[in-house]
Amino acid sequence: MKPLYYTLITGASQGFGKALAIDCAKRNMNLFLIDLTGTGLKDLAVFLEESFKIKVHFFHMDLSSKAYCEKLLEFVHHQKIEFKFLINNAGVLSTGFFNEVDINYYLKQIEVNISAPTRLIKLFYDQLKRNSPSGILNVSSLASYFCLPTKQVYGATKAYLSSLSRSLNLEFKEDQIWVSIVCPGGMNTNPKMCYKNRNMGWFAKLSVMDPEEVAKITMDAFLNKKEVIIPGTINKFYLTLAKLIPQSISERITTIQMNRFRAADLSIG
Ligand SMILES: NC(=O)c1ccc[n+]([C@@H]2O[C@H](COP(=O)([O-])OP(=O)(O)OC[C@H]3O[C@@H](n4cnc5c(N)ncnc54)[C@H](OP(=O)(O)O)[C@@H]3O)[C@@H](O)[C@H]2O)c1
C-alpha cells in the first residue's frame, strides 16, 4: 500500500504559517503542524480535516529546545508519519537597537531562526530522501538581502537561512530533494505587524502583502522547484533597484525606513 505523505509546517498556528497550511490543504496535502503554545492549532487542524478531507496531525513544542526536537522525532517514528515536504516557517522577529535588546532575546531568536531549521533538516533528511522527489522550503525574508539597523540579528539569521538553502539545494540534488527559500517583504500576519506596517513610510508600505497571497505565490513556485522565491512585483523591483543604486544611497534609505518602523513601536518583537 502506498504510504500517506505529510508536509511538516512549523509555526502553523497563525500568520504566514497558518496561510501556508490552508494553501497546502487546498492542494490536498496531508499536514503535520507545529506551534509553541497550542493556541488555536487544534481548531485549525479539525477545520482543515473537515473542510478538505485531508489528514492533519499537530504537535506543540519549543523549537529552540534540542530535547523537544528529539521528542518530535520519537513521535513521528511512533506514529509512522512519512514526510515529503518540510516547511521551516517559524521565526522570531525583532526591531530594536542592538545595545537595548536583551542578549537572551537574541540567543532565542538565533535558536528558533537558525538552529531549529538546521536541526529539522538533519533529523528528517533520511525520510525526505526515502520519499523523494521531495522538497524543503525555508522561510527567509527580504531582510536577508540588506543591512538593516534595528533588524541586525533578525536579518543575519535570515541571511544564514538563505545561504544554507542555496548550498543544500546543490548538495541534495543527487538525492532528488530540492531546497527553496522564500523572501517575503512585510506581511500583515498579526495585529502587531499590521500596526507596524501601517506606520511605515509610503515607499516601504507599497510592498506589504497579505499572507494568503504570499502563501499561494510561494507554494506555486515551491512545488515547481524554484530555488529563490521573491513574492510581489514591488519586492522584486526593490531588490533590482538595491543592486543598481550606490550602496551609500541604499543604506541611507534603509536607515530612514527602519527608524520610522521602530518609531511605530519601541518594543522588540
Ligand atoms: N510578518 C512579516 O512581515 C514577515 C516578513 C518576512 C518574513 N517573515 C517570516 O515569516 C515567518 C512567519 O512570520 P509571522 O509574522 O507569520 O510570525 P507570527 O505571526 O509571529 O507566528 C509565529 C509562529 O511561530 C511559532 N513559534 C514561535 N516561536 C516558536 C518556538 N520557539 N517553537 C515553536 N513554534 C514557535 C508561533 O507559535 P505560537 O502561536 O504558539 O506562539 C507561531 O505559530 C517567520 O520566519 C518570519 O521571519 C515574516
Coordinates of C-alpha atoms and ligand atoms in Angstrom, one line a residue:
M1 CA 0.0 0.0 0.0
K2 CA 1.3 3.5 -0.9
P3 CA 2.2 5.4 2.3
L4 CA 0.4 8.6 3.2
Y5 CA 2.8 11.5 2.8
Y6 CA 2.7 14.6 5.1
T7 CA 4.0 18.2 4.9
L8 CA 5.6 19.5 8.1
I9 CA 5.0 23.2 8.8
T10 CA 6.5 24.9 11.8
G11 CA 4.8 28.0 13.3
A12 CA 1.4 27.0 11.7
S13 CA -0.9 28.4 14.4
Q14 CA -1.0 31.9 13.0
G15 CA 0.4 34.4 10.4
F16 CA 2.2 33.1 7.4
G17 CA 2.4 29.5 8.7
K18 CA -1.3 29.3 9.0
A19 CA -1.8 30.8 5.5
L20 CA 0.7 28.1 4.2
A21 CA -1.2 25.4 6.0
I22 CA -4.5 26.5 4.4
D23 CA -2.9 26.8 1.0
C24 CA -1.4 23.2 1.3
A25 CA -4.8 21.9 2.5
K26 CA -6.4 23.3 -0.6
R27 CA -3.9 21.3 -2.6
N28 CA -5.0 18.1 -0.8
M29 CA -1.7 17.8 1.1
N30 CA -1.7 16.0 4.5
L31 CA -0.3 18.2 7.2
F32 CA 1.8 17.9 10.3
L33 CA 1.5 21.3 12.1
I34 CA 3.8 22.6 14.8
D35 CA 3.4 25.6 17.1
L36 CA 4.7 26.8 20.5
T37 CA 1.7 27.4 22.8
G38 CA -1.1 25.4 21.3
T39 CA -3.4 28.3 20.9
G40 CA -5.9 27.5 18.2
L41 CA -3.8 24.8 16.4
K42 CA -6.3 22.0 17.3
D43 CA -9.2 24.0 16.0
L44 CA -7.3 24.7 12.8
A45 CA -6.4 21.0 12.4
V46 CA -10.1 20.0 12.8
F47 CA -11.2 22.7 10.4
L48 CA -8.7 21.6 7.7
E49 CA -9.5 17.9 8.1
E50 CA -13.3 18.5 7.8
S51 CA -13.1 21.1 5.0
F52 CA -10.5 19.5 2.8
K53 CA -10.8 15.8 3.6
I54 CA -7.1 15.5 4.4
K55 CA -5.2 14.1 7.5
V56 CA -3.8 16.6 9.9
H57 CA -1.5 15.9 12.9
F58 CA -0.4 18.7 15.3
F59 CA 2.4 19.0 17.9
H60 CA 3.3 21.7 20.4
M61 CA 6.9 22.2 21.1
D62 CA 9.6 24.8 21.7
L63 CA 11.7 24.7 18.5
S64 CA 14.6 26.2 20.4
S65 CA 14.9 23.1 22.6
K66 CA 17.0 20.1 21.4
A67 CA 15.1 17.8 23.8
Y68 CA 11.8 18.8 22.2
C69 CA 13.2 18.1 18.7
E70 CA 14.2 14.6 19.9
K71 CA 10.6 14.1 21.3
L72 CA 9.3 15.2 17.9
L73 CA 11.4 12.6 16.1
E74 CA 10.2 9.9 18.5
F75 CA 6.6 10.9 18.0
V76 CA 6.9 10.9 14.2
H77 CA 8.5 7.4 14.3
H78 CA 6.0 6.1 16.7
Q79 CA 3.1 7.3 14.5
K80 CA 4.8 6.1 11.4
I81 CA 4.5 9.5 9.8
E82 CA 6.3 10.0 6.5
F83 CA 7.3 13.5 5.3
K84 CA 7.6 14.5 1.7
F85 CA 7.9 18.2 2.3
L86 CA 9.4 20.2 5.2
I87 CA 8.5 23.9 5.6
N88 CA 10.6 25.8 8.2
N89 CA 8.4 28.8 8.7
A90 CA 8.5 29.6 12.4
G91 CA 10.6 32.6 13.2
V92 CA 11.2 35.2 15.9
L93 CA 11.0 38.7 14.5
S94 CA 12.5 41.8 16.2
T95 CA 13.0 45.5 15.9
G96 CA 15.3 47.3 18.3
F97 CA 18.7 48.9 18.8
F98 CA 21.3 46.2 19.5
N99 CA 22.5 47.6 22.8
E100 CA 18.9 48.0 24.1
V101 CA 17.7 44.4 23.4
D102 CA 18.4 41.7 26.0
I103 CA 21.0 39.2 24.8
N104 CA 18.7 36.3 25.8
Y105 CA 16.2 37.5 23.3
Y106 CA 18.8 37.4 20.5
L107 CA 20.0 34.0 21.6
K108 CA 16.5 32.6 21.5
Q109 CA 16.0 34.2 18.1
I110 CA 19.1 32.5 16.8
E111 CA 17.9 29.2 18.2
V112 CA 14.5 29.4 16.5
N113 CA 15.6 31.0 13.3
I114 CA 18.9 29.2 12.7
S115 CA 19.4 26.1 14.9
A116 CA 15.8 24.8 14.7
P117 CA 15.6 24.7 10.8
T118 CA 19.1 23.3 10.6
R119 CA 18.3 20.6 13.2
L120 CA 14.9 19.7 11.5
I121 CA 16.6 19.3 8.1
K122 CA 19.2 17.0 9.7
L123 CA 16.5 15.0 11.6
F124 CA 14.3 14.4 8.6
Y125 CA 16.8 14.2 5.7
D126 CA 16.7 10.3 5.6
Q127 CA 12.9 10.4 5.4
L128 CA 12.9 13.1 2.7
K129 CA 15.5 11.1 0.7
R130 CA 13.4 7.9 1.1
N131 CA 10.3 9.7 -0.1
S132 CA 11.9 11.7 -2.9
P133 CA 11.3 13.6 -5.1
S134 CA 10.7 15.8 -2.1
G135 CA 11.3 19.3 -1.0
I136 CA 12.4 21.7 1.8
L137 CA 11.0 25.3 1.9
N138 CA 12.8 27.7 4.3
V139 CA 11.1 30.9 5.1
S140 CA 13.6 33.7 4.9
S141 CA 12.9 37.4 4.4
L142 CA 13.7 40.3 2.1
A143 CA 15.6 41.5 5.1
S144 CA 18.3 38.9 4.3
Y145 CA 19.4 41.0 1.4
F146 CA 20.0 44.2 3.3
C147 CA 22.0 45.7 6.2
L148 CA 19.2 46.8 8.4
P149 CA 19.8 48.9 11.5
T150 CA 17.3 47.8 14.3
K151 CA 16.9 44.4 12.5
Q152 CA 20.5 43.4 12.6
V153 CA 20.2 40.0 14.3
Y154 CA 17.0 39.1 12.5
G155 CA 18.4 40.0 9.1
A156 CA 21.6 38.0 9.8
T157 CA 19.6 34.9 10.9
K158 CA 17.6 35.1 7.6
A159 CA 20.8 35.6 5.6
Y160 CA 22.1 32.4 7.2
L161 CA 18.9 30.5 6.1
S162 CA 19.2 31.8 2.6
S163 CA 22.8 30.8 2.2
L164 CA 22.2 27.4 3.8
S165 CA 19.3 26.7 1.5
R166 CA 21.1 27.6 -1.7
S167 CA 24.1 25.4 -0.7
L168 CA 21.9 22.5 0.3
N169 CA 19.9 22.8 -2.9
L170 CA 23.1 21.9 -4.8
E171 CA 24.2 19.3 -2.3
F172 CA 20.9 17.4 -2.2
K173 CA 20.3 17.4 -6.0
E174 CA 21.6 13.8 -6.4
D175 CA 19.1 12.7 -3.7
Q176 CA 16.2 14.4 -5.6
I177 CA 15.5 16.8 -2.7
W178 CA 15.2 20.4 -3.8
V179 CA 15.5 23.3 -1.3
S180 CA 13.7 26.6 -1.9
I181 CA 13.7 29.8 0.1
V182 CA 11.0 32.4 0.1
C183 CA 11.9 36.0 0.9
P184 CA 8.7 37.9 1.7
G185 CA 8.7 41.7 2.3
G186 CA 6.3 43.0 5.0
M187 CA 3.2 40.9 5.6
N188 CA 0.1 41.7 7.7
T189 CA 0.5 38.5 9.7
N190 CA -0.8 39.6 13.1
P191 CA -2.2 42.7 14.8
K192 CA 1.2 43.9 15.8
M193 CA 2.7 43.6 12.3
C194 CA -0.4 45.3 10.8
Y195 CA 0.1 48.2 13.1
K196 CA 3.8 48.4 12.4
N197 CA 3.3 48.1 8.6
R198 CA 0.7 50.8 8.7
N199 CA 3.2 53.2 10.2
M200 CA 6.0 52.6 7.7
G201 CA 6.9 55.2 5.0
W202 CA 4.9 55.1 1.7
F203 CA 7.9 53.5 -0.1
A204 CA 8.0 50.5 2.3
K205 CA 4.3 50.4 2.7
L206 CA 3.8 49.7 -1.0
S207 CA 5.5 46.3 -0.6
V208 CA 3.3 45.0 2.2
M209 CA 1.2 41.9 1.2
D210 CA -1.4 39.7 2.8
P211 CA 0.0 36.3 4.0
E212 CA -2.7 34.4 2.0
E213 CA -1.5 35.9 -1.3
V214 CA 2.2 35.3 -0.4
A215 CA 1.4 31.7 0.6
K216 CA -0.2 31.0 -2.8
I217 CA 2.7 32.5 -4.8
T218 CA 5.1 30.6 -2.6
M219 CA 3.5 27.2 -2.9
D220 CA 3.1 27.5 -6.7
A221 CA 6.8 28.3 -7.0
F222 CA 8.0 25.8 -4.4
L223 CA 6.1 22.9 -6.0
N224 CA 7.7 24.0 -9.3
K225 CA 11.1 23.6 -7.5
K226 CA 12.0 27.3 -7.8
E227 CA 15.1 28.0 -5.7
V228 CA 14.6 31.6 -4.7
I229 CA 11.1 33.0 -4.4
I230 CA 10.5 36.7 -4.1
P231 CA 6.8 37.3 -3.8
G232 CA 5.4 40.5 -5.3
T233 CA 6.4 42.8 -8.2
I234 CA 7.3 45.7 -5.9
N235 CA 9.6 43.5 -3.8
K236 CA 11.4 42.2 -6.9
F237 CA 11.7 45.9 -8.1
Y238 CA 13.2 46.9 -4.7
L239 CA 15.8 44.1 -5.0
T240 CA 16.8 45.1 -8.5
L241 CA 16.9 48.8 -7.5
A242 CA 19.1 48.0 -4.5
K243 CA 21.6 46.3 -6.8
L244 CA 21.7 49.3 -9.2
I245 CA 22.0 52.3 -6.8
P246 CA 25.2 53.1 -4.9
Q247 CA 25.5 51.4 -1.5
S248 CA 25.7 54.8 0.4
I249 CA 22.3 55.8 -1.0
S250 CA 20.6 52.5 -0.4
E251 CA 22.0 52.5 3.2
R252 CA 20.6 56.0 3.8
I253 CA 17.1 55.0 2.5
T254 CA 17.2 51.8 4.6
T255 CA 18.1 53.8 7.8
I256 CA 15.3 56.3 7.3
Q257 CA 12.7 53.4 6.8
M258 CA 14.0 51.5 9.8
N259 CA 13.8 54.5 12.1
R260 CA 10.2 55.1 11.0
F261 CA 9.4 51.5 11.6
R262 CA 10.9 51.5 15.0
A263 CA 9.2 54.7 16.0
A264 CA 5.9 52.9 15.4
D265 CA 6.6 50.6 18.3
L266 CA 9.7 50.8 20.5
S267 CA 9.4 47.3 21.9
I268 CA 11.1 44.3 20.3
G269 CA 9.2 41.5 18.5
Ligands
LIG1 N1 5.5 39.1 9.2 C1 6.3 39.6 8.3 O1 6.2 40.8 7.9 C2 7.4 38.7 7.7 C3 8.2 39.2 6.6 C4 9.2 38.4 6.1 C5 9.4 37.1 6.6 N2 8.6 36.7 7.7 C6 8.9 35.4 8.2 O2 7.7 34.6 8.1 C7 7.7 33.6 9.2 C8 6.4 33.7 10.0 O3 6.3 35.0 10.4 P1 4.9 35.5 11.1 O4 4.9 37.0 11.0 O5 3.8 34.8 10.4 O6 5.0 35.1 12.6 P2 4.0 35.0 13.8 O7 2.7 35.5 13.3 O8 4.7 35.6 14.9 O9 3.8 33.4 14.0 C9 4.9 32.7 14.5 C10 4.6 31.3 14.6 O10 5.8 30.6 15.0 C11 5.5 29.8 16.2 N3 6.7 29.9 17.1 C12 7.3 31.0 17.5 N4 8.4 30.6 18.3 C13 8.3 29.3 18.4 C14 9.1 28.3 19.1 N5 10.1 28.6 19.9 N6 8.8 27.0 18.9 C15 7.7 26.6 18.2 N7 7.0 27.5 17.5 C16 7.2 28.8 17.6 C17 4.3 30.5 16.8 O11 3.6 29.6 17.7 P3 2.5 30.2 18.8 O12 1.4 30.8 18.1 O13 2.2 29.0 19.6 O14 3.3 31.2 19.6 C18 3.5 30.9 15.6 O15 2.8 29.8 15.1 C19 8.9 34.0 10.1 O16 10.0 33.1 9.8 C20 9.3 35.4 9.7 O17 10.7 35.7 9.9 C21 7.6 37.5 8.2

